[in-house]
Structures are given as C-alpha cells and as structure tokens.
Coordinates of C-alpha atoms in Angstrom, one line a residue:
X1 CA 0.0 0.0 0.0
X2 CA 1.6 3.3 -1.1
X3 CA 0.6 6.6 0.5
X4 CA 1.5 9.9 -1.2
X5 CA 1.0 13.1 0.9
X6 CA 0.8 15.9 -1.7
X7 CA 0.4 19.7 -1.8
X8 CA 0.5 21.7 -5.1
X9 CA 2.1 18.9 -7.1
X10 CA -0.1 18.8 -10.2
X11 CA 3.0 18.7 -12.5
X12 CA 4.6 15.7 -10.8
X13 CA 1.9 13.7 -9.1
X14 CA 0.9 11.7 -12.2
X15 CA 4.4 10.5 -12.9
X16 CA 4.9 9.6 -9.2
X17 CA 1.6 7.6 -9.1
X18 CA 2.4 5.7 -12.3
X19 CA 5.8 4.8 -11.0
X20 CA 4.5 3.5 -7.7
X21 CA 1.9 1.4 -9.6
X22 CA 4.8 -0.4 -11.3
X23 CA 6.1 -1.8 -8.0
X24 CA 4.8 -5.4 -7.8
X25 CA 4.2 -5.3 -4.0
X26 CA 2.0 -2.1 -4.3
X27 CA -1.6 -3.1 -4.6
X28 CA -3.2 0.3 -3.9
X29 CA -2.0 3.9 -4.1
X30 CA -3.6 6.6 -1.8
X31 CA -3.0 10.2 -2.6
X32 CA -3.8 12.7 0.2
X33 CA -4.3 16.2 -1.3
X34 CA -3.3 18.4 1.7
X35 CA -5.2 21.6 0.8
X36 CA -3.7 22.2 -2.6
X37 CA -4.4 25.4 -4.5
X38 CA -3.8 23.7 -7.9
X39 CA -5.3 20.6 -9.6
X40 CA -3.2 18.0 -7.7
X41 CA -6.3 15.9 -6.7
X42 CA -7.8 16.0 -10.2
X43 CA -4.6 15.0 -11.9
X44 CA -4.2 12.1 -9.4
X45 CA -7.7 10.9 -10.2
X46 CA -7.1 11.2 -13.9
X47 CA -4.0 9.0 -13.5
X48 CA -6.4 6.1 -12.8
X49 CA -6.4 3.4 -10.2
X50 CA -5.8 5.8 -7.4
X51 CA -7.8 6.5 -4.2
X52 CA -7.7 10.3 -3.6
X53 CA -8.5 11.8 -0.2
X54 CA -8.8 15.6 0.1
X55 CA -8.1 17.9 3.0
X56 CA -10.1 21.1 2.7
X57 CA -7.2 23.1 4.1
X58 CA -3.5 22.5 4.5
X59 CA -3.0 20.4 7.7
X60 CA 0.6 19.4 7.3
X61 CA 2.5 16.3 6.3
X62 CA 1.9 14.4 9.5
X63 CA -1.9 14.8 9.2
X64 CA -1.7 13.8 5.6
X65 CA 0.2 10.6 6.5
X66 CA -2.4 9.8 9.2
X67 CA -5.3 10.4 6.8
X68 CA -3.6 8.2 4.2
X69 CA -3.0 5.4 6.7
X70 CA -6.6 5.5 7.9
X71 CA -7.8 5.1 4.3
X72 CA -5.3 2.3 3.8
X73 CA -6.7 0.5 6.8
X74 CA -10.1 0.5 5.0
X75 CA -8.7 -0.7 1.7
X76 CA -6.3 -3.3 2.9
X77 CA -6.3 -3.9 6.7
X78 CA -2.9 -4.8 8.1
X79 CA -1.0 -4.0 4.9
X80 CA 2.5 -2.5 5.2
X81 CA 2.6 1.2 4.4
X82 CA 5.0 2.7 1.8
X83 CA 5.2 6.5 2.1
X84 CA 6.4 8.4 -0.9
X85 CA 6.9 12.1 -1.6
X86 CA 4.8 13.4 -4.5
X87 CA 7.7 14.9 -6.4
X88 CA 9.7 11.7 -7.1
X89 CA 8.0 11.1 -10.5
X90 CA 9.5 8.2 -12.5
X91 CA 12.1 7.5 -9.8
X92 CA 9.4 6.4 -7.3
X93 CA 9.6 3.0 -8.9
X94 CA 13.0 2.6 -7.3
X95 CA 11.4 2.5 -3.8
X96 CA 10.7 -1.2 -4.4
X97 CA 13.7 -2.3 -2.3
X98 CA 12.2 -0.7 0.8
X99 CA 9.2 -3.1 0.8
X100 CA 10.9 -6.5 0.9
X101 CA 12.5 -6.3 4.4
X102 CA 9.3 -5.1 6.0
X103 CA 7.2 -7.8 4.3
X104 CA 9.8 -10.5 5.3
X105 CA 9.7 -9.3 8.9
X106 CA 13.4 -8.4 8.8
X107 CA 12.7 -4.8 9.7
X108 CA 9.8 -2.8 11.2
X109 CA 10.7 0.2 9.2
X110 CA 12.9 0.9 6.2
X111 CA 14.2 4.3 5.2
X112 CA 15.5 5.3 1.7
X113 CA 18.9 6.7 1.4
X114 CA 19.0 9.0 -1.6
X115 CA 22.1 9.6 -3.8
X116 CA 23.5 13.1 -4.2
X117 CA 21.1 15.1 -6.3
X118 CA 22.2 16.4 -9.7
X119 CA 20.3 19.7 -9.3
X120 CA 21.6 22.9 -7.7
X121 CA 20.3 23.9 -4.3
X122 CA 20.2 22.4 -0.9
X123 CA 20.8 23.9 2.5
X124 CA 23.8 24.0 4.9
X125 CA 23.1 20.7 6.8
X126 CA 21.9 22.3 10.0
X127 CA 18.6 20.6 10.2
X128 CA 20.0 17.2 9.1
X129 CA 22.8 17.5 11.6
X130 CA 20.4 18.4 14.4
X131 CA 18.2 15.5 13.6
X132 CA 21.0 12.9 13.3
X133 CA 22.7 14.0 16.5
X134 CA 19.5 14.2 18.4
X135 CA 18.4 10.7 17.3
X136 CA 21.9 9.3 18.2
X137 CA 21.8 11.0 21.6
X138 CA 18.4 9.5 22.5
X139 CA 18.9 6.0 20.9
X140 CA 22.5 5.4 20.1
X141 CA 21.8 5.0 16.4
X142 CA 22.8 7.7 13.9
X143 CA 20.9 7.5 10.6
X144 CA 22.5 8.6 7.4
X145 CA 19.5 10.6 6.2
X146 CA 17.2 11.2 9.2
X147 CA 14.8 13.5 7.2
X148 CA 14.1 11.1 4.4
X149 CA 10.4 10.9 3.8
X150 CA 10.6 7.7 1.8
X151 CA 9.7 5.0 4.3
X152 CA 8.0 1.6 4.6
X153 CA 6.5 0.5 7.9
X154 CA 4.6 -2.5 9.1
X155 CA 1.1 -1.6 10.0
X156 CA 1.8 -2.5 13.7
X157 CA 4.9 -0.2 13.8
X158 CA 2.9 2.7 12.4
X159 CA 0.0 2.3 14.7
X160 CA 2.4 2.1 17.7
X161 CA 3.9 5.5 16.6
X162 CA 0.6 7.3 16.7
X163 CA 0.0 10.2 17.0
X164 CA 2.8 11.3 14.7
X165 CA 5.0 14.2 15.5
X166 CA 3.5 17.3 14.0
X167 CA 4.8 19.2 11.0
X168 CA 8.3 18.6 9.6
X169 CA 9.3 16.6 12.7
X170 CA 7.3 13.6 11.5
X171 CA 10.3 11.6 10.2
X172 CA 12.4 12.2 13.3
X173 CA 9.5 11.3 15.5
X174 CA 8.8 8.1 13.6
X175 CA 12.4 7.0 13.8
X176 CA 12.5 7.6 17.6
X177 CA 9.1 6.0 18.2
X178 CA 9.9 2.9 16.3
X179 CA 13.3 2.4 18.0
X180 CA 12.1 3.3 21.5
X181 CA 9.4 0.7 21.2
X182 CA 11.9 -2.0 20.4
X183 CA 11.5 -1.9 16.6
X184 CA 14.2 -2.4 14.0
X185 CA 15.1 0.0 11.2
X186 CA 17.1 -0.5 8.0
X187 CA 18.4 2.2 5.7
X188 CA 18.3 1.1 2.1
X189 CA 20.0 3.0 -0.8
X190 CA 17.5 3.9 -3.5
X191 CA 18.1 5.7 -6.8
X192 CA 15.6 8.5 -6.3
X193 CA 15.3 12.0 -7.7
X194 CA 13.3 14.8 -6.2
X195 CA 12.9 18.6 -6.3
X196 CA 15.7 20.2 -4.3
X197 CA 14.9 23.1 -2.0
X198 CA 16.8 26.3 -3.0
X199 CA 18.6 28.9 -1.0
X200 CA 16.3 31.8 -1.5
X201 CA 14.4 33.5 1.3
X202 CA 11.3 31.3 1.1
X203 CA 13.6 28.2 1.2
X204 CA 15.4 29.5 4.3
X205 CA 12.1 30.2 6.1
X206 CA 11.0 26.7 5.3
X207 CA 14.2 25.3 6.8
X208 CA 13.7 27.5 9.9
X209 CA 10.2 25.9 10.4
X210 CA 11.7 22.5 9.7
X211 CA 14.3 23.0 12.4
X212 CA 11.7 24.1 14.9
X213 CA 9.6 21.0 14.2
X214 CA 12.6 18.7 14.4
X215 CA 13.7 20.2 17.7
X216 CA 10.2 19.9 19.1
X217 CA 10.0 16.2 18.1
X218 CA 13.4 15.5 19.8
X219 CA 12.4 17.4 22.9
X220 CA 9.0 15.7 23.2
X221 CA 10.7 12.3 23.1
X222 CA 13.6 13.1 25.5
X223 CA 13.4 11.9 29.1
X224 CA 12.2 15.3 30.2
X225 CA 9.6 15.3 27.4
X226 CA 8.4 11.8 28.5
X227 CA 7.9 13.0 32.0
X228 CA 6.0 16.0 30.9
X229 CA 3.8 13.8 28.8
X230 CA 3.2 11.5 31.7
X231 CA 2.4 14.5 34.0
X232 CA 0.0 15.9 31.4
X233 CA -1.7 12.5 31.1
X234 CA -2.2 12.3 34.9
X235 CA -3.6 15.8 35.0
X236 CA -6.1 15.0 32.3
X237 CA -7.1 11.8 34.0
X238 CA -7.6 13.7 37.3
X239 CA -9.6 16.4 35.6
X240 CA -11.8 13.8 34.1
X241 CA -12.4 12.1 37.5
X242 CA -13.3 15.5 39.0
X243 CA -15.7 16.3 36.2
X244 CA -17.4 12.9 36.5
X245 CA -17.7 13.3 40.3
X246 CA -19.2 16.8 40.0
X247 CA -21.6 15.4 37.4
X248 CA -22.8 12.7 39.7
X249 CA -23.2 15.2 42.6
X250 CA -25.2 17.5 40.3
X251 CA -27.4 14.7 39.2
X252 CA -28.1 13.7 42.8
X253 CA -29.0 17.3 43.7
X254 CA -31.4 17.2 40.8
X255 CA -33.0 14.0 42.1

C-alpha cells in the first residue's frame, strides 16, 4: 500500500503515481491532497487506479500521512505502508527495495537513502545534523538521512507510533518512536530524484520551520519530554475524574 502526501504537485503527481503502480508489491495507491491550490487531486484521479482523499485546508505532512494510513486500513487492513513524496516522479519505482525487508519481517521500518542530487540547491546541513545528532543521543543510532520521507513500515509499527510528530518533525518522530518501542530499522540505498529546495528567502524560512519542528520532536521524546507527557496525562485523568464526580453530585441534587 503506497501513500502519497501531496500539496500543489499537479505537475509531478501523475508520474509519481504511475511509477508506484509499477512496484509489484504495491496493490493500492492513496494520494492525500493536503489543501492544494492547484489541480493535484484532479490530476491524481485522472491517472487512474488511485484513491484520492482531500483535506479542505492544509494540515501538514503528519496529518496527511495519518489520513492516508486511515484510508489504507479501510482498503487493505494490516498491509504494510509505503510513504512516498509526491515529487519523485518516475524514480518512485526505485522505492521497491524498501518493501521486501518489511514484508519479510526483517525490519519494522525501512528508510530510503538518496544519492547526491544532480540539481543545484540544498541547505547547509543544520537541520540534518540536528536530527542525526538528536536521534543518536536518544537511541545510540545515527541514521545517514534522518529526514528522508521515503519509508516503509509494518502496520503495527505505524500504529504504535501514533499520534505522529506534527509538521516537519514527523520523520524524526517516527524513527525515535519505532526504536524506543523495540522496533528495528534498516536504511536502504534507492536511486531517487526529487525537487531540491533552493537557498532563496522562502527556502530558508522553510528550513527554519523544519528546524523548529525537528527540535520539538526531539524534545518531546527526550526523558524530560516523556515526564512532561506523563504528567500531562495524569492531569487530564484527574480532571476527568473531578468532572465525573461533579456530574454525579449535580445529578443527585437534581433528584
């Protein structure tokens, strides 16, 4: 089952979908149009054999992945989930090596390692370095490409990682959640080509948001973050008990 989160990718989505459909293990392709302003959803539908789900507004990559996974559960319960970016076009067919280790039970999640891209652009490595060092500090494992969005997970590994880390921290959050729950991860070289982010102002602002989301995903999964989550959970449980108690007392007064 392939899931493609997409926003404003009308020029590339058809090629990506067609390439995914050429992977023998992919029986369904779900495209989640995350509030696109162009014809992404329509082009995906025209491609044929695709299940398209639309978000009325942009909700972010993590939400699109969760929506796609929910739809996948309806189409093929228990199937492994292959996540692919919408801009891979013909090279998406080269994601096939990600699927076999998961189907064979040799890994709970596989991550594609992309070759150097032959297009100008790219950042200065700050976000990648922050993600890699943060994952290594919390788990002892340093991935080559911690931000790679091309991943295959068993259904069980995905479900154990819910809810996903918000925004651009979703990949880092997934890696940490799978490892911390005793799962295994393999990085697999894949010959993929995608659109490279530039170095203009808009691209730098994107990287700043990405860095903020990655930092948040790391912090939320640190020992301090775990304790905060546990405390928040206990507070919510206590609040619920108080509300239920007050409700019973109110009903008794009414009687």
